[in-house]
PDB file of C-alpha atoms in Angstrom:
ATOM      1  CA  MET K   1       0.000   0.000   0.000  1.00 82.00           C
ATOM      2  CA  THR K   2       1.366   3.404  -0.981  1.00 92.00           C
ATOM      3  CA  GLU K   3       1.430   6.118   1.663  1.00 96.00           C
ATOM      4  CA  ILE K   4       1.862   9.829   0.823  1.00 98.00           C
ATOM      5  CA  VAL K   5       3.514  11.854   3.585  1.00 97.00           C
ATOM      6  CA  HIS K   6       4.280  15.574   3.961  1.00 98.00           C
ATOM      7  CA  VAL K   7       7.796  15.448   5.416  1.00 98.00           C
ATOM      8  CA  SER K   8       9.468  17.629   8.024  1.00 98.00           C
ATOM      9  CA  ALA K   9      13.041  18.901   7.634  1.00 98.00           C
ATOM     10  CA  PRO K  10      14.510  16.098   9.804  1.00 98.00           C
ATOM     11  CA  GLU K  11      12.486  13.506   7.871  1.00 98.00           C
ATOM     12  CA  LEU K  12      13.772  14.940   4.603  1.00 98.00           C
ATOM     13  CA  VAL K  13      17.346  14.452   5.794  1.00 98.00           C
ATOM     14  CA  THR K  14      16.469  10.882   6.819  1.00 97.00           C
ATOM     15  CA  TYR K  15      15.043  10.139   3.355  1.00 97.00           C
ATOM     16  CA  ALA K  16      17.752  12.037   1.416  1.00 98.00           C
ATOM     17  CA  ASP K  17      19.608   8.922   0.269  1.00 98.00           C
ATOM     18  CA  ASP K  18      16.444   7.203  -0.970  1.00 97.00           C
ATOM     19  CA  LEU K  19      15.292  10.443  -2.643  1.00 98.00           C
ATOM     20  CA  ALA K  20      18.740  10.656  -4.250  1.00 98.00           C
ATOM     21  CA  GLY K  21      18.177   7.244  -5.805  1.00 97.00           C
ATOM     22  CA  LEU K  22      14.817   8.399  -7.143  1.00 98.00           C
ATOM     23  CA  LEU K  23      16.383  11.558  -8.593  1.00 98.00           C
ATOM     24  CA  VAL K  24      19.233   9.635 -10.235  1.00 98.00           C
ATOM     25  CA  GLU K  25      16.778   7.113 -11.762  1.00 97.00           C
ATOM     26  CA  THR K  26      14.595   9.959 -13.037  1.00 97.00           C
ATOM     27  CA  VAL K  27      17.520  11.741 -14.682  1.00 97.00           C
ATOM     28  CA  ASP K  28      18.985   8.500 -16.055  1.00 97.00           C
ATOM     29  CA  GLU K  29      15.724   7.666 -17.842  1.00 95.00           C
ATOM     30  CA  GLY K  30      15.677  11.113 -19.466  1.00 95.00           C
ATOM     31  CA  SER K  31      13.232  13.208 -17.461  1.00 94.00           C
ATOM     32  CA  SER K  32      14.040  16.899 -17.305  1.00 92.00           C
ATOM     33  CA  VAL K  33      13.942  17.837 -13.614  1.00 96.00           C
ATOM     34  CA  GLY K  34      16.765  20.375 -13.578  1.00 96.00           C
ATOM     35  CA  PHE K  35      19.801  18.073 -13.640  1.00 97.00           C
ATOM     36  CA  LEU K  36      22.170  16.832 -16.316  1.00 97.00           C
ATOM     37  CA  ALA K  37      23.325  13.237 -16.732  1.00 97.00           C
ATOM     38  CA  PRO K  38      25.252  11.576 -15.414  1.00 97.00           C
ATOM     39  CA  LEU K  39      24.103  12.551 -11.936  1.00 98.00           C
ATOM     40  CA  ASP K  40      25.896  10.765  -9.140  1.00 97.00           C
ATOM     41  CA  ARG K  41      23.993   9.650  -6.073  1.00 98.00           C
ATOM     42  CA  GLU K  42      26.065  11.665  -3.564  1.00 98.00           C
ATOM     43  CA  THR K  43      25.480  14.931  -5.460  1.00 98.00           C
ATOM     44  CA  ALA K  44      21.769  14.118  -5.535  1.00 98.00           C
ATOM     45  CA  ALA K  45      21.711  13.335  -1.790  1.00 98.00           C
ATOM     46  CA  ILE K  46      23.472  16.615  -1.004  1.00 98.00           C
ATOM     47  CA  TRP K  47      20.897  18.482  -3.106  1.00 98.00           C
ATOM     48  CA  TRP K  48      18.051  16.903  -1.127  1.00 98.00           C
ATOM     49  CA  ARG K  49      19.693  17.598   2.248  1.00 98.00           C
ATOM     50  CA  GLU K  50      20.181  21.241   1.234  1.00 98.00           C
ATOM     51  CA  ARG K  51      16.386  21.572   0.837  1.00 98.00           C
ATOM     52  CA  ALA K  52      15.914  20.875   4.576  1.00 98.00           C
ATOM     53  CA  ALA K  53      16.525  24.509   5.584  1.00 98.00           C
ATOM     54  CA  SER K  54      13.808  25.692   3.181  1.00 98.00           C
ATOM     55  CA  VAL K  55      11.426  23.029   4.476  1.00 98.00           C
ATOM     56  CA  GLU K  56      12.167  24.140   8.045  1.00 98.00           C
ATOM     57  CA  ALA K  57      11.531  27.785   7.069  1.00 98.00           C
ATOM     58  CA  GLY K  58       8.224  26.837   5.411  1.00 97.00           C
ATOM     59  CA  SER K  59       9.149  28.144   1.967  1.00 98.00           C
ATOM     60  CA  ILE K  60       9.099  24.643   0.469  1.00 98.00           C
ATOM     61  CA  GLY K  61       6.879  21.681   1.268  1.00 98.00           C
ATOM     62  CA  ILE K  62       7.938  18.205   0.188  1.00 98.00           C
ATOM     63  CA  TRP K  63       5.777  15.095   0.006  1.00 98.00           C
ATOM     64  CA  ILE K  64       6.997  11.572  -0.526  1.00 98.00           C
ATOM     65  CA  ALA K  65       5.175   8.448  -1.575  1.00 98.00           C
ATOM     66  CA  ARG K  66       6.395   5.367   0.282  1.00 96.00           C
ATOM     67  CA  GLU K  67       5.727   1.772  -0.554  1.00 91.00           C
ATOM     68  CA  GLY K  68       7.280  -0.985   1.481  1.00 87.00           C
ATOM     69  CA  GLY K  69       9.562   1.484   3.243  1.00 85.00           C
ATOM     70  CA  ARG K  70      11.009   2.761  -0.042  1.00 93.00           C
ATOM     71  CA  VAL K  71      10.399   6.163  -1.624  1.00 97.00           C
ATOM     72  CA  SER K  72       8.507   5.623  -4.876  1.00 97.00           C
ATOM     73  CA  GLY K  73       7.718   9.259  -5.680  1.00 98.00           C
ATOM     74  CA  THR K  74       7.945  12.859  -4.556  1.00 98.00           C
ATOM     75  CA  ILE K  75       6.583  16.334  -5.223  1.00 98.00           C
ATOM     76  CA  ALA K  76       7.320  19.815  -3.902  1.00 98.00           C
ATOM     77  CA  LEU K  77       5.334  22.987  -3.330  1.00 98.00           C
ATOM     78  CA  VAL K  78       7.389  26.179  -3.491  1.00 98.00           C
ATOM     79  CA  ARG K  79       5.719  29.205  -1.920  1.00 98.00           C
ATOM     80  CA  ALA K  80       6.057  32.575  -3.611  1.00 97.00           C
ATOM     81  CA  PRO K  81       8.413  34.778  -1.561  1.00 95.00           C
ATOM     82  CA  LEU K  82       6.937  38.227  -2.174  1.00 96.00           C
ATOM     83  CA  PRO K  83       4.009  39.764  -0.264  1.00 96.00           C
ATOM     84  CA  ASN K  84       1.934  40.389  -3.391  1.00 97.00           C
ATOM     85  CA  ALA K  85       2.185  36.722  -4.395  1.00 97.00           C
ATOM     86  CA  ARG K  86       1.266  34.907  -1.185  1.00 95.00           C
ATOM     87  CA  HIS K  87      -1.817  33.508  -2.922  1.00 97.00           C
ATOM     88  CA  ARG K  88       0.247  31.423  -5.326  1.00 98.00           C
ATOM     89  CA  ALA K  89       2.825  28.644  -5.271  1.00 98.00           C
ATOM     90  CA  GLU K  90       4.775  26.541  -7.730  1.00 98.00           C
ATOM     91  CA  VAL K  91       4.490  22.782  -8.000  1.00 98.00           C
ATOM     92  CA  ALA K  92       7.933  21.328  -8.644  1.00 98.00           C
ATOM     93  CA  LYS K  93       9.949  18.126  -8.851  1.00 98.00           C
ATOM     94  CA  LEU K  94       7.110  15.665  -9.419  1.00 98.00           C
ATOM     95  CA  MET K  95       8.994  12.389  -9.791  1.00 98.00           C
ATOM     96  CA  VAL K  96       7.816   8.786  -9.788  1.00 97.00           C
ATOM     97  CA  ARG K  97      10.223   5.861  -9.999  1.00 95.00           C
ATOM     98  CA  PRO K  98      10.073   4.375 -13.498  1.00 92.00           C
ATOM     99  CA  SER K  99       9.046   1.028 -11.961  1.00 91.00           C
ATOM    100  CA  ALA K 100       6.044   2.679 -10.238  1.00 93.00           C
ATOM    101  CA  ARG K 101       4.685   4.642 -13.206  1.00 93.00           C
ATOM    102  CA  GLY K 102       1.307   4.051 -14.788  1.00 92.00           C
ATOM    103  CA  GLN K 103      -0.424   3.316 -11.473  1.00 93.00           C
ATOM    104  CA  GLY K 104      -1.756   6.819 -10.710  1.00 95.00           C
ATOM    105  CA  LEU K 105       0.965   7.768  -8.246  1.00 97.00           C
ATOM    106  CA  GLY K 106       1.831  11.032 -10.027  1.00 97.00           C
ATOM    107  CA  GLY K 107      -1.815  12.071  -9.919  1.00 97.00           C
ATOM    108  CA  ALA K 108      -2.089  11.109  -6.250  1.00 98.00           C
ATOM    109  CA  LEU K 109       0.980  13.176  -5.340  1.00 98.00           C
ATOM    110  CA  LEU K 110      -0.396  16.109  -7.320  1.00 98.00           C
ATOM    111  CA  ALA K 111      -3.790  15.813  -5.588  1.00 98.00           C
ATOM    112  CA  ALA K 112      -2.101  15.771  -2.156  1.00 98.00           C
ATOM    113  CA  VAL K 113      -0.263  19.006  -2.914  1.00 98.00           C
ATOM    114  CA  GLU K 114      -3.377  20.652  -4.345  1.00 98.00           C
ATOM    115  CA  ALA K 115      -5.421  19.741  -1.250  1.00 97.00           C
ATOM    116  CA  TYR K 116      -2.733  21.042   1.082  1.00 98.00           C
ATOM    117  CA  ALA K 117      -2.341  24.280  -0.890  1.00 98.00           C
ATOM    118  CA  ALA K 118      -6.085  24.928  -0.705  1.00 97.00           C
ATOM    119  CA  THR K 119      -6.065  24.548   3.096  1.00 96.00           C
ATOM    120  CA  GLU K 120      -3.192  27.053   3.235  1.00 97.00           C
ATOM    121  CA  GLY K 121      -5.199  29.680   1.334  1.00 96.00           C
ATOM    122  CA  ILE K 122      -3.222  29.265  -1.881  1.00 97.00           C
ATOM    123  CA  THR K 123      -5.589  29.897  -4.761  1.00 98.00           C
ATOM    124  CA  LEU K 124      -3.255  29.663  -7.745  1.00 98.00           C
ATOM    125  CA  LEU K 125      -0.731  26.972  -8.585  1.00 98.00           C
ATOM    126  CA  ILE K 126       1.762  27.097 -11.445  1.00 98.00           C
ATOM    127  CA  LEU K 127       4.215  24.603 -12.903  1.00 98.00           C
ATOM    128  CA  ASP K 128       6.320  23.897 -15.935  1.00 98.00           C
ATOM    129  CA  THR K 129       7.357  20.691 -17.633  1.00 98.00           C
ATOM    130  CA  GLU K 130       9.191  19.580 -20.735  1.00 97.00           C
ATOM    131  CA  THR K 131       6.871  19.841 -23.709  1.00 98.00           C
ATOM    132  CA  GLY K 132       5.755  16.402 -24.860  1.00 96.00           C
ATOM    133  CA  SER K 133       6.729  14.667 -21.620  1.00 94.00           C
ATOM    134  CA  LEU K 134       4.572  12.037 -19.963  1.00 91.00           C
ATOM    135  CA  ALA K 135       4.058  14.492 -17.095  1.00 94.00           C
ATOM    136  CA  GLU K 136       1.889  16.625 -19.365  1.00 96.00           C
ATOM    137  CA  GLN K 137      -0.686  13.828 -19.421  1.00 95.00           C
ATOM    138  CA  VAL K 138      -0.812  13.828 -15.618  1.00 96.00           C
ATOM    139  CA  TYR K 139      -1.384  17.591 -15.470  1.00 98.00           C
ATOM    140  CA  CYS K 140      -4.038  17.614 -18.189  1.00 97.00           C
ATOM    141  CA  LYS K 141      -5.894  14.723 -16.551  1.00 97.00           C
ATOM    142  CA  ALA K 142      -5.835  16.641 -13.239  1.00 98.00           C
ATOM    143  CA  GLY K 143      -7.494  19.690 -14.808  1.00 98.00           C
ATOM    144  CA  TRP K 144      -4.502  21.986 -15.205  1.00 98.00           C
ATOM    145  CA  THR K 145      -4.685  24.703 -17.894  1.00 98.00           C
ATOM    146  CA  LYS K 146      -1.932  25.021 -20.479  1.00 98.00           C
ATOM    147  CA  VAL K 147      -0.623  28.577 -20.816  1.00 98.00           C
ATOM    148  CA  GLY K 148       1.895  28.050 -23.599  1.00 98.00           C
ATOM    149  CA  SER K 149       5.372  26.836 -24.473  1.00 98.00           C
ATOM    150  CA  VAL K 150       8.768  28.483 -24.612  1.00 98.00           C
ATOM    151  CA  PRO K 151      11.285  27.012 -27.065  1.00 98.00           C
ATOM    152  CA  GLY K 152      14.737  26.064 -25.780  1.00 98.00           C
ATOM    153  CA  TYR K 153      13.791  26.884 -22.183  1.00 98.00           C
ATOM    154  CA  ALA K 154      15.761  24.141 -20.415  1.00 97.00           C
ATOM    155  CA  ALA K 155      18.192  21.383 -21.219  1.00 97.00           C
ATOM    156  CA  ASP K 156      17.189  17.755 -20.910  1.00 97.00           C
ATOM    157  CA  PRO K 157      19.534  15.391 -19.009  1.00 97.00           C
ATOM    158  CA  ALA K 158      21.608  14.911 -22.187  1.00 97.00           C
ATOM    159  CA  GLY K 159      22.133  18.685 -22.459  1.00 97.00           C
ATOM    160  CA  SER K 160      19.860  19.330 -25.459  1.00 97.00           C
ATOM    161  CA  LEU K 161      17.674  22.417 -25.187  1.00 98.00           C
ATOM    162  CA  LYS K 162      13.984  21.519 -25.155  1.00 98.00           C
ATOM    163  CA  PRO K 163      10.754  23.509 -25.096  1.00 98.00           C
ATOM    164  CA  THR K 164       8.933  23.886 -21.790  1.00 98.00           C
ATOM    165  CA  THR K 165       5.169  24.147 -21.346  1.00 98.00           C
ATOM    166  CA  PHE K 166       3.676  26.200 -18.521  1.00 98.00           C
ATOM    167  CA  TYR K 167       0.447  25.321 -16.705  1.00 98.00           C
ATOM    168  CA  TYR K 168      -1.718  26.803 -13.973  1.00 98.00           C
ATOM    169  CA  LYS K 169      -4.575  25.664 -11.789  1.00 98.00           C
ATOM    170  CA  GLU K 170      -6.962  27.826  -9.791  1.00 98.00           C
ATOM    171  CA  LEU K 171      -8.028  26.441  -6.437  1.00 98.00           C
ATOM    172  CA  ALA K 172     -11.185  27.298  -4.531  1.00 90.00           C
ATOM    173  CA  ALA K 173     -10.656  29.754  -1.688  1.00 74.00           C
ATOM    174  CA  PRO K 174     -11.212  28.158   1.744  1.00 67.00           C
TER     175      PRO K 174
END
């Protein structure tokens, strides 16, 4: 049974090595999540541990999906830092282990973040993803609205510039 958990800063540090494995697998299979291949596990673990301060400060929320004690997916919610943007946040780093894909886990992680954001008074979510990626199907199925694409916005893990599509979703005010 898969369990989705909103993790604290100390829990994030505890799960950093397992999250590093997830990140390395995600990059190795070609998903554009901000890193270039090859990504070594220690660099990935350091990156996750460095997020703990932001989690502690409340500027980032991180959820993990666990199955059998192993992290099978993750997602982050990044709060807007400026006073005139407190109503919005960015969804980032949605990753599901390749072996766990196709079972609705990405959608479940996305729904968990959306529900949490709504309880926090966040009424607008934004995100971006590589144009043509499988993630786009998850976002469309979850009712996100496509804004448009920017050519050559980010490099894929191999270093090739790819277009990025931006999405938003309005949430009901509490």
